[in-house]
Coordinates of C-alpha atoms and ligand atoms in Angstrom, one line a residue:
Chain O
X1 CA 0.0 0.0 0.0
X2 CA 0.9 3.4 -0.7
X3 CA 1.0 5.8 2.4
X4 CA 1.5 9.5 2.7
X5 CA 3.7 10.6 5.9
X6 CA 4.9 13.9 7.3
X7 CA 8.0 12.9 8.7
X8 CA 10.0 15.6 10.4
X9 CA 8.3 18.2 8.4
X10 CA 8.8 16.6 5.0
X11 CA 5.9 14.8 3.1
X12 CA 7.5 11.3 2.2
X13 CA 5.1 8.7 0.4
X14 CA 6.4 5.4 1.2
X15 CA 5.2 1.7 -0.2
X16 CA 4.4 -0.3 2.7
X17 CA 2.8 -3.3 3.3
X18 CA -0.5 -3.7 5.4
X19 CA 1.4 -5.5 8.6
X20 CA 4.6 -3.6 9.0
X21 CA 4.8 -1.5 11.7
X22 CA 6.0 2.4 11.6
X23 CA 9.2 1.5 13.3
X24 CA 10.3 -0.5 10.6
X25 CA 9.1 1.7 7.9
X26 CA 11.3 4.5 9.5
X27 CA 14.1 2.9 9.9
X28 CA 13.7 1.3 6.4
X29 CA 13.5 4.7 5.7
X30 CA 16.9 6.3 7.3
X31 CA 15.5 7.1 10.7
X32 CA 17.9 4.8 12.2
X33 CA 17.6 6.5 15.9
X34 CA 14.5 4.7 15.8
X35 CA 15.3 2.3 18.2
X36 CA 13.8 -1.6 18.3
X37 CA 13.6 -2.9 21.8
X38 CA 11.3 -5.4 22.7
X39 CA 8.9 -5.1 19.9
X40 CA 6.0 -6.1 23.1
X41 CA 4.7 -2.6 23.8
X42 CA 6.9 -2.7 27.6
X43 CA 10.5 -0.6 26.6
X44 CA 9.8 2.5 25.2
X45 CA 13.2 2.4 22.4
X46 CA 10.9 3.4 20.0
X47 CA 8.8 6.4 21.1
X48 CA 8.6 8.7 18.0
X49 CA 5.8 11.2 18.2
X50 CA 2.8 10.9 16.3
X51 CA 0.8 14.0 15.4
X52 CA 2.9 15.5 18.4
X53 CA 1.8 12.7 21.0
X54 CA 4.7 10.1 22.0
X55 CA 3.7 7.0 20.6
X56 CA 5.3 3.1 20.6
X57 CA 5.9 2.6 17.1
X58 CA 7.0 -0.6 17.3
X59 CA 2.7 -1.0 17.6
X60 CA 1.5 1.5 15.3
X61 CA 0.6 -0.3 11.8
X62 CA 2.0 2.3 9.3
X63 CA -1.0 1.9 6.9
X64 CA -3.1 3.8 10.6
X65 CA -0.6 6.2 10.5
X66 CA -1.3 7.1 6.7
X67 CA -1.7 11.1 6.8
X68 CA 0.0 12.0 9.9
X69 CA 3.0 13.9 11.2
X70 CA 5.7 11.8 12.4
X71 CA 8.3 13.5 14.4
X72 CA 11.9 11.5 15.0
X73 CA 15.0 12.4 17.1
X74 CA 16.4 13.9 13.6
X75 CA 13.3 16.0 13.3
X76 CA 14.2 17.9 17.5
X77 CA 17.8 17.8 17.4
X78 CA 18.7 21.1 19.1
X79 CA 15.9 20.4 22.0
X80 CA 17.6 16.9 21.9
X81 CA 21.1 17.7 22.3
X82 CA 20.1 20.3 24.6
X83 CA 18.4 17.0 26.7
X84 CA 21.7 14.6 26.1
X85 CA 24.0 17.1 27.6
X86 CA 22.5 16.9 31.0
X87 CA 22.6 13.1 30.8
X88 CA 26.1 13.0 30.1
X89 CA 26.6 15.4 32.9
X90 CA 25.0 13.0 35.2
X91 CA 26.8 10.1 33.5
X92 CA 23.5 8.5 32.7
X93 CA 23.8 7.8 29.0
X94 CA 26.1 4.3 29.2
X95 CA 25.2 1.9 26.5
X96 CA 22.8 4.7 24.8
X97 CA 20.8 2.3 23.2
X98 CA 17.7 3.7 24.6
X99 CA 18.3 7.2 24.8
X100 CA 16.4 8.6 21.6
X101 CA 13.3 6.6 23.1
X102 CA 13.8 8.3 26.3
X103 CA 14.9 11.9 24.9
X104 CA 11.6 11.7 22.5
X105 CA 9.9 11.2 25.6
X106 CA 11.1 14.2 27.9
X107 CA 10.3 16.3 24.7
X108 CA 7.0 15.3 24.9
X109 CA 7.1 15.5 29.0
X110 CA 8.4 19.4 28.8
X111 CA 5.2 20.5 26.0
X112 CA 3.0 17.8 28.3
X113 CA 3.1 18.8 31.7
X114 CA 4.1 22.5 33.4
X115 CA 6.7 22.5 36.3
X116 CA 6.3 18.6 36.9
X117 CA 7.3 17.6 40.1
X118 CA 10.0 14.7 40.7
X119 CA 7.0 12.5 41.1
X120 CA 5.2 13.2 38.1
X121 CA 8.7 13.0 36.2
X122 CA 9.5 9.6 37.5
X123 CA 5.3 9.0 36.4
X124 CA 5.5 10.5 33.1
X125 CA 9.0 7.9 32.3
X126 CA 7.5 4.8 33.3
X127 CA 7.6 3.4 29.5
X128 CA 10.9 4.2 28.9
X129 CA 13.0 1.3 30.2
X130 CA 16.9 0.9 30.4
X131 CA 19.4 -1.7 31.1
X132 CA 22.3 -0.1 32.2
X133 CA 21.9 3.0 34.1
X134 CA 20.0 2.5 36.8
X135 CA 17.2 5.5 36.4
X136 CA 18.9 7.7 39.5
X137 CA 21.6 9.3 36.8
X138 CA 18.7 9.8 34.3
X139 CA 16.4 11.7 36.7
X140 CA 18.9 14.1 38.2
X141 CA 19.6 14.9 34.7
X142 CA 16.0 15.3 33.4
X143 CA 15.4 17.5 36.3
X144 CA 18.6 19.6 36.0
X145 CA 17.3 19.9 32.3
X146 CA 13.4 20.9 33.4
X147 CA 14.7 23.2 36.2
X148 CA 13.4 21.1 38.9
X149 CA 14.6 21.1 42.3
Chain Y
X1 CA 0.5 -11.1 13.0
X2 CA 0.0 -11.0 9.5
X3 CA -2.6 -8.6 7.9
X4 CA -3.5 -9.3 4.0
X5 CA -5.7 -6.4 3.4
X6 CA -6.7 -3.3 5.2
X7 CA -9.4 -1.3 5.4
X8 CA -10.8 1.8 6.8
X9 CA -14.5 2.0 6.5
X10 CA -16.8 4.8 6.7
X11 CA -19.4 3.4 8.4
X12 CA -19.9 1.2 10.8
X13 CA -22.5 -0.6 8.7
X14 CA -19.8 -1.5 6.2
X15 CA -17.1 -2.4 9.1
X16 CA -19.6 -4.9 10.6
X17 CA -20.2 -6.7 6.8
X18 CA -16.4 -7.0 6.3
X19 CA -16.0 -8.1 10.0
X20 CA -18.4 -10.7 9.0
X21 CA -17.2 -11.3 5.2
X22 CA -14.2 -13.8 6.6
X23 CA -13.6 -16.0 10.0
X24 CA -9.9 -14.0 10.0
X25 CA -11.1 -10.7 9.6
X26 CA -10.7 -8.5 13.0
X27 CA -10.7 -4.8 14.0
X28 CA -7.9 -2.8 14.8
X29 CA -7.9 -0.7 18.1
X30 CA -4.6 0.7 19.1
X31 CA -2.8 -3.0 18.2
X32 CA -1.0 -2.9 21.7
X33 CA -2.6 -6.4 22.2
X34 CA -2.9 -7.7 18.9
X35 CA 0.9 -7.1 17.6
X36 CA 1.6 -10.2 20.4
X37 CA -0.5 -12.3 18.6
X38 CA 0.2 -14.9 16.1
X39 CA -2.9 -13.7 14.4
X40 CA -3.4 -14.3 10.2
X41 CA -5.5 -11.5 9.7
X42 CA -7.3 -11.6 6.2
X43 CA -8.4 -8.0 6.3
X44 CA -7.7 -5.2 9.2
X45 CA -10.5 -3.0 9.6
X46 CA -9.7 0.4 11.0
X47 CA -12.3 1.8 12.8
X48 CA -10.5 5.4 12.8
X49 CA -12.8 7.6 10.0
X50 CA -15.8 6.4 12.3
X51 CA -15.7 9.4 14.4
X52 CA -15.5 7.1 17.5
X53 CA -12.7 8.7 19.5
X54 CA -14.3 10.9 22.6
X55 CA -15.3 11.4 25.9
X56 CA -18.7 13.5 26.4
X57 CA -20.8 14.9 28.8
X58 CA -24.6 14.2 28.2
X59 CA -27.4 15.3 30.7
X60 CA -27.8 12.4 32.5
X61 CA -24.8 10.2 31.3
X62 CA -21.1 10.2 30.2
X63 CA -20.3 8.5 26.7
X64 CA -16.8 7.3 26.1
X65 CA -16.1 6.0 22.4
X66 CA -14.5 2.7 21.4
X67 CA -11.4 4.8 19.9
X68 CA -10.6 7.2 23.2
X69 CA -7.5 5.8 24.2
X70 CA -6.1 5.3 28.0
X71 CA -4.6 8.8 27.9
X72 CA -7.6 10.6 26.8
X73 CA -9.7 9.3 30.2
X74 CA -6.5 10.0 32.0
X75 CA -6.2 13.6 31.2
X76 CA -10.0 14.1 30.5
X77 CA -11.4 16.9 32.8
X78 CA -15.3 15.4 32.9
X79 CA -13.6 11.9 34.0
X80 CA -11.3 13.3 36.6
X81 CA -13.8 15.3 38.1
X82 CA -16.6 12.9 37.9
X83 CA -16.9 9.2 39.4
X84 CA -14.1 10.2 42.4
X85 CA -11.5 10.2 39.4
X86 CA -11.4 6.6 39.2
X87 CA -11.4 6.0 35.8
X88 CA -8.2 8.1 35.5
X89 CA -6.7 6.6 38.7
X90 CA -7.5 2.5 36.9
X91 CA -5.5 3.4 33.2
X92 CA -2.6 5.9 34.5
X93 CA -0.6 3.0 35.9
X94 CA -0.7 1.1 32.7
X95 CA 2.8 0.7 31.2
X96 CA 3.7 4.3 29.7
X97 CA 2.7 7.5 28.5
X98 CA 3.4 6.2 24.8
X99 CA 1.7 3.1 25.6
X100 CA -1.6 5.0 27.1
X101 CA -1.7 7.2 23.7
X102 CA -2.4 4.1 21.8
X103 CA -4.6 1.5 24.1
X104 CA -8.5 2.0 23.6
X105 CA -11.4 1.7 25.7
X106 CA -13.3 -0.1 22.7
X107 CA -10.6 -3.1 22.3
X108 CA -10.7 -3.3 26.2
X109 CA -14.2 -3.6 26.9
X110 CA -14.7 -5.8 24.3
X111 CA -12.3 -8.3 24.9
X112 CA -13.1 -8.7 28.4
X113 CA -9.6 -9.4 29.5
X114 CA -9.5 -10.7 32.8
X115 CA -6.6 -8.6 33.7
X116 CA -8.0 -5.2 33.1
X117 CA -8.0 -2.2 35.3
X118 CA -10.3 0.1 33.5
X119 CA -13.1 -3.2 33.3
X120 CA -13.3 -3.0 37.1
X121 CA -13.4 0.7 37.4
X122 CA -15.9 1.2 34.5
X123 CA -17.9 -2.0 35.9
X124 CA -18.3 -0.1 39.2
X125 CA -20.2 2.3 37.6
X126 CA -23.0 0.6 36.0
X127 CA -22.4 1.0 32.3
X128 CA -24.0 0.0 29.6
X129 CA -22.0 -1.0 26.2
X130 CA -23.4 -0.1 22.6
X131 CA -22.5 -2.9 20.3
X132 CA -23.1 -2.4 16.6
X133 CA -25.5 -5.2 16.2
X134 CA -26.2 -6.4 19.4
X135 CA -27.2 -2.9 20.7
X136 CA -27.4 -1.7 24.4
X137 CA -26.5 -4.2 27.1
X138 CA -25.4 -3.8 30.7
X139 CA -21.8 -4.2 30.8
X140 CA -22.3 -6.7 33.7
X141 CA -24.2 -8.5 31.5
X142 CA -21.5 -8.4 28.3
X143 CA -18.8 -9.2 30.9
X144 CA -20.4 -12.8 31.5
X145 CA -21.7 -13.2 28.1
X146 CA -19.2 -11.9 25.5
X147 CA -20.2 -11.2 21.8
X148 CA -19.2 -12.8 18.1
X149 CA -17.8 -10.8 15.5
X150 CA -19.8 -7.6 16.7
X151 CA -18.4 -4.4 16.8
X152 CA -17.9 -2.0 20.3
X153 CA -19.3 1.5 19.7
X154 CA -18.7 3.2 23.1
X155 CA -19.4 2.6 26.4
X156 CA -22.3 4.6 28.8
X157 CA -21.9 5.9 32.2
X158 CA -25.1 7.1 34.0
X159 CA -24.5 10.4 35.8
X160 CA -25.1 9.5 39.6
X161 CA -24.3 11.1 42.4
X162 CA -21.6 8.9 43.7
X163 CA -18.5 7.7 45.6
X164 CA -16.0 5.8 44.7
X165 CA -12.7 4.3 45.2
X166 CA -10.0 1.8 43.0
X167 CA -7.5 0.0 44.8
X168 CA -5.2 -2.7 43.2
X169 CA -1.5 -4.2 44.1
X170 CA 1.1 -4.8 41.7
X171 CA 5.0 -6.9 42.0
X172 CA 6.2 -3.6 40.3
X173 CA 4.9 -0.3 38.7
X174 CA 3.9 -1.1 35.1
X175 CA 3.5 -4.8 35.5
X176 CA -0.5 -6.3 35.5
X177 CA -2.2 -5.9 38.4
X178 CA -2.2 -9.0 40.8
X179 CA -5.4 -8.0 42.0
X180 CA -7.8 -4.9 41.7
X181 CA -10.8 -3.3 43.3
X182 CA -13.2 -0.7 42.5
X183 CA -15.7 0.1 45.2
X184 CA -18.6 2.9 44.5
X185 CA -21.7 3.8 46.5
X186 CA -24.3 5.8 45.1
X187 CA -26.9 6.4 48.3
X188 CA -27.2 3.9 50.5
X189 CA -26.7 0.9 47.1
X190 CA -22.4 0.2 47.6
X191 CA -20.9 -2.0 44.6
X192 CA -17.7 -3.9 45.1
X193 CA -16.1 -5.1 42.0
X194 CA -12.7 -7.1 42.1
X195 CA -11.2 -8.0 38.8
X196 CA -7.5 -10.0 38.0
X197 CA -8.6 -12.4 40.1
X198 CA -6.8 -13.7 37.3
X199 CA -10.6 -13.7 36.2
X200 CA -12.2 -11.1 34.6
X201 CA -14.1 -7.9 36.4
X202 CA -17.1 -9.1 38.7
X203 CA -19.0 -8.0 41.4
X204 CA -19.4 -9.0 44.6
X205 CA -23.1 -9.2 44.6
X206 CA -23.9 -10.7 48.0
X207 CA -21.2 -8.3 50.0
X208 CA -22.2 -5.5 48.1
X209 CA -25.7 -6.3 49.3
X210 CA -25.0 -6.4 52.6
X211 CA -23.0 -3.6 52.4
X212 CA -25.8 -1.4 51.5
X213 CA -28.1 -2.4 54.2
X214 CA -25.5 -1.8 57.0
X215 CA -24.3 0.7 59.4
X216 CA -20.9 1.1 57.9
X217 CA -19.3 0.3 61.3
X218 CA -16.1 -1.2 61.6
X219 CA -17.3 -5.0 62.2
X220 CA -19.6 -4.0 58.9
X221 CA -17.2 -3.4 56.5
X222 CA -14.7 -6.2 57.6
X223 CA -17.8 -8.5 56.7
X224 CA -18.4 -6.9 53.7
X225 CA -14.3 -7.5 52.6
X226 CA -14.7 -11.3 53.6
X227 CA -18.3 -11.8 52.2
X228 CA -16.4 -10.6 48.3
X229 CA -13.3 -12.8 49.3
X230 CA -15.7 -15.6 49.9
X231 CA -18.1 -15.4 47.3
X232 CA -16.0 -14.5 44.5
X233 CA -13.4 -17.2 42.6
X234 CA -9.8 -16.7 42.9
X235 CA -6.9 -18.4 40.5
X236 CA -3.2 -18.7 40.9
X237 CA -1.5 -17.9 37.7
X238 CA 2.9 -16.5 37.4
X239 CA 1.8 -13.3 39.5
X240 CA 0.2 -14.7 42.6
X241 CA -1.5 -18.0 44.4
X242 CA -5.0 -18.1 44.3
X243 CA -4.6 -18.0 48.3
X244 CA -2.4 -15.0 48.5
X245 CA -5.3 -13.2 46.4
X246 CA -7.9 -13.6 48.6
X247 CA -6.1 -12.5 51.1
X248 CA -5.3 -9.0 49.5
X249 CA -9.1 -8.7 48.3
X250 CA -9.6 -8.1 51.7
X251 CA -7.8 -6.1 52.5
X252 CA -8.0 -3.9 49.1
X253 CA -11.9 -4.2 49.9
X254 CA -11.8 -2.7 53.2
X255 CA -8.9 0.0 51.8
X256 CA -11.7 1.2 49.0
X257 CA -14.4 1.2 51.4
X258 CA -12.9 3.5 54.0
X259 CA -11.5 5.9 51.5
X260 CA -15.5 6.1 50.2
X261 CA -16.9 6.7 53.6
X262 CA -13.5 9.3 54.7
Ligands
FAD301 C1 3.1 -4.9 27.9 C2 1.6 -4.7 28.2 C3 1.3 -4.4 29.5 C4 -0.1 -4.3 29.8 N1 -0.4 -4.0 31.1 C5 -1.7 -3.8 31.4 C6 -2.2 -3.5 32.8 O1 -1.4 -3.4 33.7 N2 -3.5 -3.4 33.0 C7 -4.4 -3.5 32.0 O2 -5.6 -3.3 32.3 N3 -4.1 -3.8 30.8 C8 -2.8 -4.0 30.4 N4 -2.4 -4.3 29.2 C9 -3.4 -4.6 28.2 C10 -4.0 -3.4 27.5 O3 -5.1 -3.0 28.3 C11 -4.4 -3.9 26.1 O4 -3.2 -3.9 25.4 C12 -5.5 -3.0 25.5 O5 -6.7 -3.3 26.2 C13 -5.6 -3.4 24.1 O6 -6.0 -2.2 23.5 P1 -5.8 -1.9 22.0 O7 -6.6 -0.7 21.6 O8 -4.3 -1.8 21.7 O9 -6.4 -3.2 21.3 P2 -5.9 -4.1 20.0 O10 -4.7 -4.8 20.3 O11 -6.0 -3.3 18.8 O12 -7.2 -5.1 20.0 C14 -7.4 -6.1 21.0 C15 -8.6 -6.9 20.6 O13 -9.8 -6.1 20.6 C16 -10.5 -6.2 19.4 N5 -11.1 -4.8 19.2 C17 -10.5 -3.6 19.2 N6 -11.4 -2.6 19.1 C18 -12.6 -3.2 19.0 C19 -13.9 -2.7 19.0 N7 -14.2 -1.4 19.0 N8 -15.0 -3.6 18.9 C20 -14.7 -4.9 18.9 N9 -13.5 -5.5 19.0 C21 -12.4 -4.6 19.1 C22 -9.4 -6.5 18.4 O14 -10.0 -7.1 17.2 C23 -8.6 -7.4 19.1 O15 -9.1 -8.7 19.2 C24 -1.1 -4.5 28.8 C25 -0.7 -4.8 27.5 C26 0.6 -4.9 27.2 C27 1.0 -5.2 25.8

C-alpha cells in the first residue's frame, strides 16, 4: 500500500505493506535513531511522536498512521542535544541504546506537563526502560534539564 | 501477526459486513494487544474515520467512544472530576505515556480481559455497552456473556451522584495488576467489583448487598471484605496464588471502602 507521511516536516510517500509497523518503515526509511527494543509494547526504544503525542511505534501499523505527522529524534535535534548534555553530565547515558526513546519522551514531558514535580517525572518515564543505568543518573539529569529542584 | 488487506471503513455498517465477510477478519484498536498475537488477519479494519474517539458529557450520562484511548480518560477533565477520578486513577498505571496514547477503551471492553483495570473501574459504575449489532446491554451482562464478530461502539456511564474508590497491588509499577478493586456507592446501594482475580471484572453481589443495608461500622465493612473474598473465585497464575489473592481482596476491599466513607 501506498501511504503519505509527514516525517519531520517533510511529506514522504512510502510503499508499505498492510502489517509492517512504523518502526520498521522508518528505519527502512533512514530514521535509524529509531530504536527496536522489545517489539511487546513494555521498553519504550521506539517512542517517536505521532501527530505531536509520544507514541510506541513498534505497535502503530504504518497503513493507521497514513496522513500523519511523524516526528523523530532527527526531526528535534537542538531540543535533543540540549536534553543529552544533562545526561552526560549526570553520567547517565552508558550503553545509549535507549536514549532517543527516552529523549523523545522528555520532549513530549516538557510540552505535556508545566513544572512537573520529581513524582510526576519519575510518572510520566515509566515506559521508557533501560538496562544499564539505573534510572537515579537519568532523573537528576532530566530534572537539571526541566529546572526542577 | 500477519494482515492481507486493510481497510478503513466509513461506516460502521460496512465495518460490521467485512467483520463478518471472513472467520480471520478482525478490527484494529490501538494493536497494543494484537501485535503479540500470532494472528493471520485476512483483512484489518480500522475503525479510525468512524468518528469514535471521545469522551462526552450528556445530561444524565457520560459517553466514552471505542477509539478514546487510556490517555484521553486520564487527562480528560469530565472523567477526573466525575466518578471520584477513578477512571483516570485504573488506566494511568498502565505501562507508559506512549503506551496510554495508543490503548483503547473499545478493544478493552470488548475483549473482556481478565486482567484489566479500566473493566473494574468502568464496571463499578453501572455502564451499559453499545455494540453495533447487538445494541445496548449492561456491561455486567457483556462481561459474562461476550459477543461474536460484533463491533464496540462506546461505552455509557449514567451520571449519579456517587462515591468511589479503585484499589489494586502490583509486583512492580507497570507490571499487571495482581489483583484490583473498585468500590462505588451511590446512596445507601455500595458495589464492590474485584477484577485480576486472574478472572475477569465481577462483582461482589452478596457483599455489596449487605453492604448497602449496613451501618458502615467497623465490624460492617470487615464482613463486607470477607463476604467478596468468599463469594468471588480466585486463581493462581505466574503473578500470585489463588490463596495469596484472597487475602489481599480483603484487605484492598476494606482499603476502597474506608476511602469512600472518609
Ligand atoms: C506490555 C503490556 C502491559 C499491559 N499492562 C496492562 C495492565 O497493567 N493493565 C491493564 O488493564 N491492561 C494492560 N495491558 C493490556 C492493555 O489493556 C491492552 O493492550 C489493551 O486493552 C488493548 O487495546 P488496543 O486498543 O491496543 O487493542 P488491540 O490490540 O488493537 O485489539 C485487541 C482486541 O480487541 C479487538 N477490538 C479492538 N477494538 C474493538 C472494537 N471497537 N470492537 C470490537 N473489538 C475490538 C481486536 O479485534 C482485538 O481482538 C497491557 C498490555 C501490554 C502489551
Amino acid at each position: 500500500m501506498r501511504i503519505t507521511l509527514w516525517i519531520n516536516d517533510r511529506q514522504q510517500e512510502l510503499e508499505v505493506t498492510c502489517d509492517e509497523f512504523l518502526a520498521e518503515t522508518l528505519r527502512n526509511n533512514g530514521y535509524l535513531s529509531v530504536r527496536q527494543g522489545c517489539s511487546t509494547t513494555s521498553c519504550g526504544l521506539c517512542t517517536v511522536w505521532m501527530d505531536d503525542k509520544p507514541v510506541l511505534s513498534c505497535s502503530v501499523l504504518s497503513v493507521m498512521a497514513n496522513g500523519k505527522r511523524i516526528t523523530t529524534i532527527e526531526g528535534v535535534q537542538d531540543e535533543a542535544r540540549a536534553v543529552a548534555g544533562f545526561l552526560v553530565g549526570e553520567g547517565a547515558e552508558q550503553c545509549g541504546f535507549c536514549i532517543p526513546g527516552l529523549v523523545m519522551t522528555v520532549l513530549a514531558m516538557k510540552k505535556d506537563l508545566r513544572q512537573p514535580t520529581a513524582e510526576q517525572i519519575v510518572h510520566y518515564l515509566n515506559g521508557n526502560l533501560c538496562r544499564c543505568s539505573g534510572y537515579m543518573g537519568q532523573l537528576r539529569g532530566i530534572k537539571k534539564y526541566l529546572g526542577v529542584e | 501477526m500477519r494482515i492481507n488487506n486493510y481497510v478503513a471503513p466509513d461506516n460502521l455498517a460496512e465495518a460490521y459486513l467485512v467483520l463478518n465477510e471472513h472467520n480471520s477478519n478482525t478490527v484494529l484498536g490501538g494493536c497494543t494487544y494484537l501485535r503479540l498475537t500470532s494472528k493471520n488477519i485476512d483483512t484489518a479494519i480500522d475503525l479510525s474515520r468512524l468518528g469514535l474517539r471521545y469522551i462526552e458529557e450528556t445530561a444524565d450520562a457520560v459517553e466514552i467512544g471505542a477509539l478514546a484511548t487510556y490517555r484521553d480518560i486520564e487527562v480528560s477533565g469530565i472523567l477526573q472530576s466525575l466518578f471520584s477520578g477513578v477512571l483516570p486513577q485504573s488506566v494511568m498505571v498502565i505501562v507508559g505515556v506512549q503506551f496510554r496514547n495508543l490503548a483503547t477503551v473499545g478493544a478493552t471492553v470488548y475483549s473482556r480481559y481478565g486482567f484489566s483495570d479500566l473493566n473494574t473501574a468502568l464496571l463499578a459504575l453501572n455502564p451499559e455497552v453499545v455494540l453495533y449489532h447487538a445494541g445496548r446491554i449492561p456491561m455486567a451482562l457483556f462481561l459474562e456473556q461476550g459477543a461474536s464478530k460484533d463491533i464496540l461502539e462506546k461505552v455509557i456511564i449514567p451520571k449519579a451522584d456517587l462515591r468511589a474508590s479503585f484499589k489494586y497491588l502490583r509486583n512492580s509499577s507497570g507490571d499487571y495488576a495482581i489483583l484490583n478493586v473498585a468500590v462505588a456507592r451511590s446512596r445507601d446501594e455500595w458495589k464492590i467489583v474485584v477484577g485480576a482475580r486472574p478472572f475477569r471484572a465481577m462483582i461482589a453481589a452478596e457483599a455489596s448487598k449487605c453492604l448497602s443495608g449496613s451501618r458502615l461500622q467497623k465490624e460492617d465493612i470487615e464482613r463486607a471484605a470477607k463476604t467478596t473474598a468468599d463469594e468471588l473465585e480466585f486463581g493462581t497464575n505466574m503473578r500470585s496464588s489463588r490463596e495469596y489473592r484472597q487475602a489481599v481482596c480483603e484487605v484492598l476491599v476494606q482499603r476502597a471502602i474506608q476511602e469512600v466513607i472518609s
